[in-house]
């Protein structure tokens, strides 16, 4: 028996995955395959699902690739970042993906402190985190980050913000017990605010 709050290892593997191989698809109906893909997508909307038969996988989709493109967050279904009408805002029982986006320049120090505290306090619950960011005072430099539990990599993106490109901060958290509303509020508190002169 698993201790209270423990998550099935298969859930964790799906949550961490960049690619998921579905083998023996020739042995299930289209309806069963569709139901499984929907279930996997609820856990990790960003993993690429690759269908295989008899363990024959298309190697060009698996080998010799950059396993994680930090800027692929841009190509996510835009509806993912919106709270659905009537959607449960959080569920303490399951692994889920939560996407957040908003405009504005982040204050680098406030954001770093928030992420350090969040990942230290919730390391067991937040399996992965990813983001695309714009910081005050950094010109056209676009920043990206990715994290696994409390370990986080952060730095400039391969491409800068283009002239006229709308600068939208995007965040993805995969884990359990995630509350979109609380995360959004805390992240928006990291926005840079002009100091009022008296």
PDB file of C-alpha atoms in Angstrom:
ATOM      1  CA  UNK A   1       0.000   0.000   0.000  1.00  0.00           C
ATOM      2  CA  UNK A   2       1.285   3.443  -0.892  1.00  0.00           C
ATOM      3  CA  UNK A   3       1.541   6.095   1.852  1.00  0.00           C
ATOM      4  CA  UNK A   4      -1.033   8.907   1.842  1.00  0.00           C
ATOM      5  CA  UNK A   5      -0.309  11.420  -0.892  1.00  0.00           C
ATOM      6  CA  UNK A   6       1.938   9.037  -2.849  1.00  0.00           C
ATOM      7  CA  UNK A   7       1.470   8.969  -6.593  1.00  0.00           C
ATOM      8  CA  UNK A   8       1.577   5.880  -8.786  1.00  0.00           C
ATOM      9  CA  UNK A   9       4.978   5.557 -10.477  1.00  0.00           C
ATOM     10  CA  UNK A  10       3.351   5.347 -13.912  1.00  0.00           C
ATOM     11  CA  UNK A  11       1.775   8.775 -13.326  1.00  0.00           C
ATOM     12  CA  UNK A  12       5.194  10.193 -12.473  1.00  0.00           C
ATOM     13  CA  UNK A  13       6.751   8.678 -15.589  1.00  0.00           C
ATOM     14  CA  UNK A  14       4.062  10.253 -17.770  1.00  0.00           C
ATOM     15  CA  UNK A  15       4.456  13.592 -15.969  1.00  0.00           C
ATOM     16  CA  UNK A  16       8.234  13.630 -16.608  1.00  0.00           C
ATOM     17  CA  UNK A  17       8.057  12.419 -20.219  1.00  0.00           C
ATOM     18  CA  UNK A  18       8.815  14.454 -23.314  1.00  0.00           C
ATOM     19  CA  UNK A  19       7.777  11.484 -25.478  1.00  0.00           C
ATOM     20  CA  UNK A  20       5.374   8.625 -24.713  1.00  0.00           C
ATOM     21  CA  UNK A  21       5.457   5.403 -26.749  1.00  0.00           C
ATOM     22  CA  UNK A  22       2.102   3.656 -27.127  1.00  0.00           C
ATOM     23  CA  UNK A  23       2.903   0.095 -28.086  1.00  0.00           C
ATOM     24  CA  UNK A  24       0.569  -2.612 -29.420  1.00  0.00           C
ATOM     25  CA  UNK A  25      -1.905  -0.081 -30.790  1.00  0.00           C
ATOM     26  CA  UNK A  26      -3.013  -2.695 -33.306  1.00  0.00           C
ATOM     27  CA  UNK A  27      -4.571  -4.649 -30.406  1.00  0.00           C
ATOM     28  CA  UNK A  28      -6.981  -1.933 -29.222  1.00  0.00           C
ATOM     29  CA  UNK A  29      -9.961  -0.160 -30.755  1.00  0.00           C
ATOM     30  CA  UNK A  30      -9.847   3.474 -31.907  1.00  0.00           C
ATOM     31  CA  UNK A  31     -12.118   4.391 -28.968  1.00  0.00           C
ATOM     32  CA  UNK A  32      -9.756   2.756 -26.445  1.00  0.00           C
ATOM     33  CA  UNK A  33      -6.753   4.477 -28.020  1.00  0.00           C
ATOM     34  CA  UNK A  34      -8.519   7.841 -27.977  1.00  0.00           C
ATOM     35  CA  UNK A  35      -9.519   7.415 -24.310  1.00  0.00           C
ATOM     36  CA  UNK A  36      -5.928   6.546 -23.350  1.00  0.00           C
ATOM     37  CA  UNK A  37      -4.510   9.557 -25.217  1.00  0.00           C
ATOM     38  CA  UNK A  38      -7.008  11.846 -23.460  1.00  0.00           C
ATOM     39  CA  UNK A  39      -6.032  10.393 -20.092  1.00  0.00           C
ATOM     40  CA  UNK A  40      -2.316  10.859 -20.805  1.00  0.00           C
ATOM     41  CA  UNK A  41      -2.947  14.420 -21.993  1.00  0.00           C
ATOM     42  CA  UNK A  42      -4.610  15.303 -18.681  1.00  0.00           C
ATOM     43  CA  UNK A  43      -1.397  14.346 -16.900  1.00  0.00           C
ATOM     44  CA  UNK A  44       1.062  15.846 -19.397  1.00  0.00           C
ATOM     45  CA  UNK A  45      -0.306  17.841 -22.296  1.00  0.00           C
ATOM     46  CA  UNK A  46       3.171  18.544 -23.667  1.00  0.00           C
ATOM     47  CA  UNK A  47       4.544  15.057 -24.228  1.00  0.00           C
ATOM     48  CA  UNK A  48       4.590  13.830 -27.828  1.00  0.00           C
ATOM     49  CA  UNK A  49       2.675  10.559 -28.192  1.00  0.00           C
ATOM     50  CA  UNK A  50       4.248   8.101 -30.636  1.00  0.00           C
ATOM     51  CA  UNK A  51       2.213   5.075 -31.722  1.00  0.00           C
ATOM     52  CA  UNK A  52       4.033   1.789 -32.273  1.00  0.00           C
ATOM     53  CA  UNK A  53       3.186  -1.786 -33.244  1.00  0.00           C
ATOM     54  CA  UNK A  54       5.292  -4.747 -32.097  1.00  0.00           C
ATOM     55  CA  UNK A  55       7.731  -2.325 -30.454  1.00  0.00           C
ATOM     56  CA  UNK A  56       8.663  -0.822 -33.838  1.00  0.00           C
ATOM     57  CA  UNK A  57       9.066   2.871 -33.211  1.00  0.00           C
ATOM     58  CA  UNK A  58       9.937   5.505 -35.834  1.00  0.00           C
ATOM     59  CA  UNK A  59      13.548   6.151 -34.827  1.00  0.00           C
ATOM     60  CA  UNK A  60      13.626   9.584 -36.471  1.00  0.00           C
ATOM     61  CA  UNK A  61      11.140  10.714 -33.794  1.00  0.00           C
ATOM     62  CA  UNK A  62      13.203   9.298 -30.926  1.00  0.00           C
ATOM     63  CA  UNK A  63      16.943   9.345 -31.653  1.00  0.00           C
ATOM     64  CA  UNK A  64      19.278  12.227 -32.417  1.00  0.00           C
ATOM     65  CA  UNK A  65      16.851  14.882 -31.261  1.00  0.00           C
ATOM     66  CA  UNK A  66      17.143  17.591 -28.693  1.00  0.00           C
ATOM     67  CA  UNK A  67      14.997  15.825 -26.103  1.00  0.00           C
ATOM     68  CA  UNK A  68      13.467  19.028 -24.816  1.00  0.00           C
ATOM     69  CA  UNK A  69      13.017  22.230 -26.771  1.00  0.00           C
ATOM     70  CA  UNK A  70      12.581  24.882 -24.114  1.00  0.00           C
ATOM     71  CA  UNK A  71      10.829  27.186 -26.535  1.00  0.00           C
ATOM     72  CA  UNK A  72       8.300  24.554 -27.637  1.00  0.00           C
ATOM     73  CA  UNK A  73       6.038  26.028 -24.984  1.00  0.00           C
ATOM     74  CA  UNK A  74       5.098  28.586 -27.648  1.00  0.00           C
ATOM     75  CA  UNK A  75       3.375  25.974 -29.793  1.00  0.00           C
ATOM     76  CA  UNK A  76       1.059  24.702 -27.059  1.00  0.00           C
ATOM     77  CA  UNK A  77      -2.687  24.791 -27.643  1.00  0.00           C
ATOM     78  CA  UNK A  78      -3.527  28.379 -26.587  1.00  0.00           C
ATOM     79  CA  UNK A  79      -6.678  27.225 -24.796  1.00  0.00           C
ATOM     80  CA  UNK A  80      -4.475  25.294 -22.375  1.00  0.00           C
ATOM     81  CA  UNK A  81      -3.557  28.547 -20.647  1.00  0.00           C
ATOM     82  CA  UNK A  82      -7.169  29.518 -19.992  1.00  0.00           C
ATOM     83  CA  UNK A  83      -9.209  28.211 -17.069  1.00  0.00           C
ATOM     84  CA  UNK A  84     -12.114  26.314 -18.580  1.00  0.00           C
ATOM     85  CA  UNK A  85     -15.636  27.301 -17.549  1.00  0.00           C
ATOM     86  CA  UNK A  86     -16.684  25.022 -14.711  1.00  0.00           C
ATOM     87  CA  UNK A  87     -13.256  23.380 -14.519  1.00  0.00           C
ATOM     88  CA  UNK A  88     -12.043  22.293 -11.107  1.00  0.00           C
ATOM     89  CA  UNK A  89      -9.273  24.725 -10.233  1.00  0.00           C
ATOM     90  CA  UNK A  90      -7.246  22.151  -8.358  1.00  0.00           C
ATOM     91  CA  UNK A  91      -7.361  18.521  -7.443  1.00  0.00           C
ATOM     92  CA  UNK A  92      -5.161  17.177  -4.676  1.00  0.00           C
ATOM     93  CA  UNK A  93      -5.537  13.568  -5.817  1.00  0.00           C
ATOM     94  CA  UNK A  94      -4.139  13.536  -9.353  1.00  0.00           C
ATOM     95  CA  UNK A  95      -1.171  14.570 -11.436  1.00  0.00           C
ATOM     96  CA  UNK A  96      -2.101  17.408 -13.764  1.00  0.00           C
ATOM     97  CA  UNK A  97      -0.672  20.087 -16.044  1.00  0.00           C
ATOM     98  CA  UNK A  98      -1.351  23.755 -15.330  1.00  0.00           C
ATOM     99  CA  UNK A  99      -0.544  26.536 -17.782  1.00  0.00           C
ATOM    100  CA  UNK A 100      -0.430  30.235 -16.925  1.00  0.00           C
ATOM    101  CA  UNK A 101       0.237  33.241 -19.125  1.00  0.00           C
ATOM    102  CA  UNK A 102       0.168  37.002 -18.704  1.00  0.00           C
ATOM    103  CA  UNK A 103       1.747  40.159 -20.124  1.00  0.00           C
ATOM    104  CA  UNK A 104       4.255  42.384 -18.384  1.00  0.00           C
ATOM    105  CA  UNK A 105       7.901  42.441 -17.423  1.00  0.00           C
ATOM    106  CA  UNK A 106       8.953  40.363 -14.447  1.00  0.00           C
ATOM    107  CA  UNK A 107      11.227  41.661 -11.696  1.00  0.00           C
ATOM    108  CA  UNK A 108      14.173  39.213 -11.907  1.00  0.00           C
ATOM    109  CA  UNK A 109      14.960  39.144  -8.186  1.00  0.00           C
ATOM    110  CA  UNK A 110      11.324  38.728  -7.088  1.00  0.00           C
ATOM    111  CA  UNK A 111      10.763  35.955  -9.637  1.00  0.00           C
ATOM    112  CA  UNK A 112      13.919  34.084  -8.613  1.00  0.00           C
ATOM    113  CA  UNK A 113      12.995  34.278  -4.918  1.00  0.00           C
ATOM    114  CA  UNK A 114       9.451  33.085  -5.631  1.00  0.00           C
ATOM    115  CA  UNK A 115      10.615  30.110  -7.725  1.00  0.00           C
ATOM    116  CA  UNK A 116      13.277  29.102  -5.165  1.00  0.00           C
ATOM    117  CA  UNK A 117      10.687  29.151  -2.368  1.00  0.00           C
ATOM    118  CA  UNK A 118       8.020  27.373  -4.444  1.00  0.00           C
ATOM    119  CA  UNK A 119      10.311  24.586  -5.616  1.00  0.00           C
ATOM    120  CA  UNK A 120      11.865  24.121  -2.174  1.00  0.00           C
ATOM    121  CA  UNK A 121       8.481  23.929  -0.427  1.00  0.00           C
ATOM    122  CA  UNK A 122       6.694  21.883  -3.120  1.00  0.00           C
ATOM    123  CA  UNK A 123       9.574  19.787  -4.558  1.00  0.00           C
ATOM    124  CA  UNK A 124       7.708  16.529  -3.933  1.00  0.00           C
ATOM    125  CA  UNK A 125       4.544  17.811  -5.668  1.00  0.00           C
ATOM    126  CA  UNK A 126       5.916  19.740  -8.661  1.00  0.00           C
ATOM    127  CA  UNK A 127       7.439  17.206 -11.035  1.00  0.00           C
ATOM    128  CA  UNK A 128       8.270  19.584 -13.879  1.00  0.00           C
ATOM    129  CA  UNK A 129       8.155  23.291 -14.540  1.00  0.00           C
ATOM    130  CA  UNK A 130       8.856  25.216 -17.736  1.00  0.00           C
ATOM    131  CA  UNK A 131       8.605  28.825 -18.720  1.00  0.00           C
ATOM    132  CA  UNK A 132       9.154  31.596 -21.230  1.00  0.00           C
ATOM    133  CA  UNK A 133       9.846  34.969 -19.615  1.00  0.00           C
ATOM    134  CA  UNK A 134      10.517  38.653 -20.155  1.00  0.00           C
ATOM    135  CA  UNK A 135      12.395  40.640 -17.498  1.00  0.00           C
ATOM    136  CA  UNK A 136      12.501  44.369 -16.846  1.00  0.00           C
ATOM    137  CA  UNK A 137      15.757  45.973 -17.973  1.00  0.00           C
ATOM    138  CA  UNK A 138      16.849  43.060 -20.196  1.00  0.00           C
ATOM    139  CA  UNK A 139      16.038  44.613 -23.575  1.00  0.00           C
ATOM    140  CA  UNK A 140      15.001  42.054 -26.196  1.00  0.00           C
ATOM    141  CA  UNK A 141      16.473  39.070 -24.334  1.00  0.00           C
ATOM    142  CA  UNK A 142      13.904  36.294 -24.044  1.00  0.00           C
ATOM    143  CA  UNK A 143      14.455  33.926 -21.110  1.00  0.00           C
ATOM    144  CA  UNK A 144      13.479  30.288 -20.684  1.00  0.00           C
ATOM    145  CA  UNK A 145      13.584  27.891 -17.773  1.00  0.00           C
ATOM    146  CA  UNK A 146      12.866  24.246 -17.089  1.00  0.00           C
ATOM    147  CA  UNK A 147      12.878  22.399 -13.817  1.00  0.00           C
ATOM    148  CA  UNK A 148      12.568  18.895 -12.446  1.00  0.00           C
ATOM    149  CA  UNK A 149      11.476  18.950  -8.801  1.00  0.00           C
ATOM    150  CA  UNK A 150      13.665  21.595  -7.120  1.00  0.00           C
ATOM    151  CA  UNK A 151      16.394  21.555  -9.799  1.00  0.00           C
ATOM    152  CA  UNK A 152      15.994  24.377 -12.316  1.00  0.00           C
ATOM    153  CA  UNK A 153      17.912  25.498 -15.428  1.00  0.00           C
ATOM    154  CA  UNK A 154      17.476  29.102 -16.463  1.00  0.00           C
ATOM    155  CA  UNK A 155      18.968  31.282 -19.167  1.00  0.00           C
ATOM    156  CA  UNK A 156      18.531  33.256 -22.394  1.00  0.00           C
ATOM    157  CA  UNK A 157      16.525  31.669 -25.203  1.00  0.00           C
ATOM    158  CA  UNK A 158      18.105  30.881 -28.563  1.00  0.00           C
ATOM    159  CA  UNK A 159      16.152  33.702 -30.191  1.00  0.00           C
ATOM    160  CA  UNK A 160      15.466  37.183 -28.728  1.00  0.00           C
ATOM    161  CA  UNK A 161      12.064  38.849 -28.676  1.00  0.00           C
ATOM    162  CA  UNK A 162      11.361  40.134 -32.182  1.00  0.00           C
ATOM    163  CA  UNK A 163      10.479  43.782 -32.784  1.00  0.00           C
ATOM    164  CA  UNK A 164       6.725  44.124 -32.340  1.00  0.00           C
ATOM    165  CA  UNK A 165       6.355  40.613 -30.842  1.00  0.00           C
ATOM    166  CA  UNK A 166       3.911  40.546 -27.955  1.00  0.00           C
ATOM    167  CA  UNK A 167       5.844  39.687 -24.803  1.00  0.00           C
ATOM    168  CA  UNK A 168       3.794  37.157 -22.905  1.00  0.00           C
ATOM    169  CA  UNK A 169       5.193  35.259 -19.937  1.00  0.00           C
ATOM    170  CA  UNK A 170       4.192  31.582 -20.082  1.00  0.00           C
ATOM    171  CA  UNK A 171       4.544  28.996 -17.349  1.00  0.00           C
ATOM    172  CA  UNK A 172       3.775  25.288 -17.188  1.00  0.00           C
ATOM    173  CA  UNK A 173       3.694  23.247 -14.001  1.00  0.00           C
ATOM    174  CA  UNK A 174       3.165  19.471 -13.956  1.00  0.00           C
ATOM    175  CA  UNK A 175       2.494  17.849 -10.604  1.00  0.00           C
ATOM    176  CA  UNK A 176      -0.127  17.175  -7.976  1.00  0.00           C
ATOM    177  CA  UNK A 177      -2.143  19.533  -5.842  1.00  0.00           C
ATOM    178  CA  UNK A 178      -1.644  22.457  -8.235  1.00  0.00           C
ATOM    179  CA  UNK A 179      -3.884  25.501  -7.840  1.00  0.00           C
ATOM    180  CA  UNK A 180      -3.878  27.665 -10.981  1.00  0.00           C
ATOM    181  CA  UNK A 181      -5.423  30.643  -9.185  1.00  0.00           C
ATOM    182  CA  UNK A 182      -2.820  30.694  -6.390  1.00  0.00           C
ATOM    183  CA  UNK A 183       0.097  30.155  -8.787  1.00  0.00           C
ATOM    184  CA  UNK A 184      -1.146  32.925 -11.101  1.00  0.00           C
ATOM    185  CA  UNK A 185      -1.561  35.383  -8.220  1.00  0.00           C
ATOM    186  CA  UNK A 186       1.925  34.623  -6.853  1.00  0.00           C
ATOM    187  CA  UNK A 187       3.582  34.872 -10.276  1.00  0.00           C
ATOM    188  CA  UNK A 188       1.835  38.160 -11.077  1.00  0.00           C
ATOM    189  CA  UNK A 189       3.174  39.574  -7.805  1.00  0.00           C
ATOM    190  CA  UNK A 190       6.624  39.175  -9.426  1.00  0.00           C
ATOM    191  CA  UNK A 191       5.806  41.782 -12.097  1.00  0.00           C
ATOM    192  CA  UNK A 192       8.017  44.860 -12.119  1.00  0.00           C
ATOM    193  CA  UNK A 193       6.283  47.967 -10.814  1.00  0.00           C
ATOM    194  CA  UNK A 194       7.520  51.498 -11.401  1.00  0.00           C
ATOM    195  CA  UNK A 195       8.335  53.181  -8.098  1.00  0.00           C
ATOM    196  CA  UNK A 196       6.089  56.157  -7.510  1.00  0.00           C
ATOM    197  CA  UNK A 197       7.962  59.433  -7.051  1.00  0.00           C
ATOM    198  CA  UNK A 198       6.586  61.758  -4.425  1.00  0.00           C
TER     199      UNK A 198
END
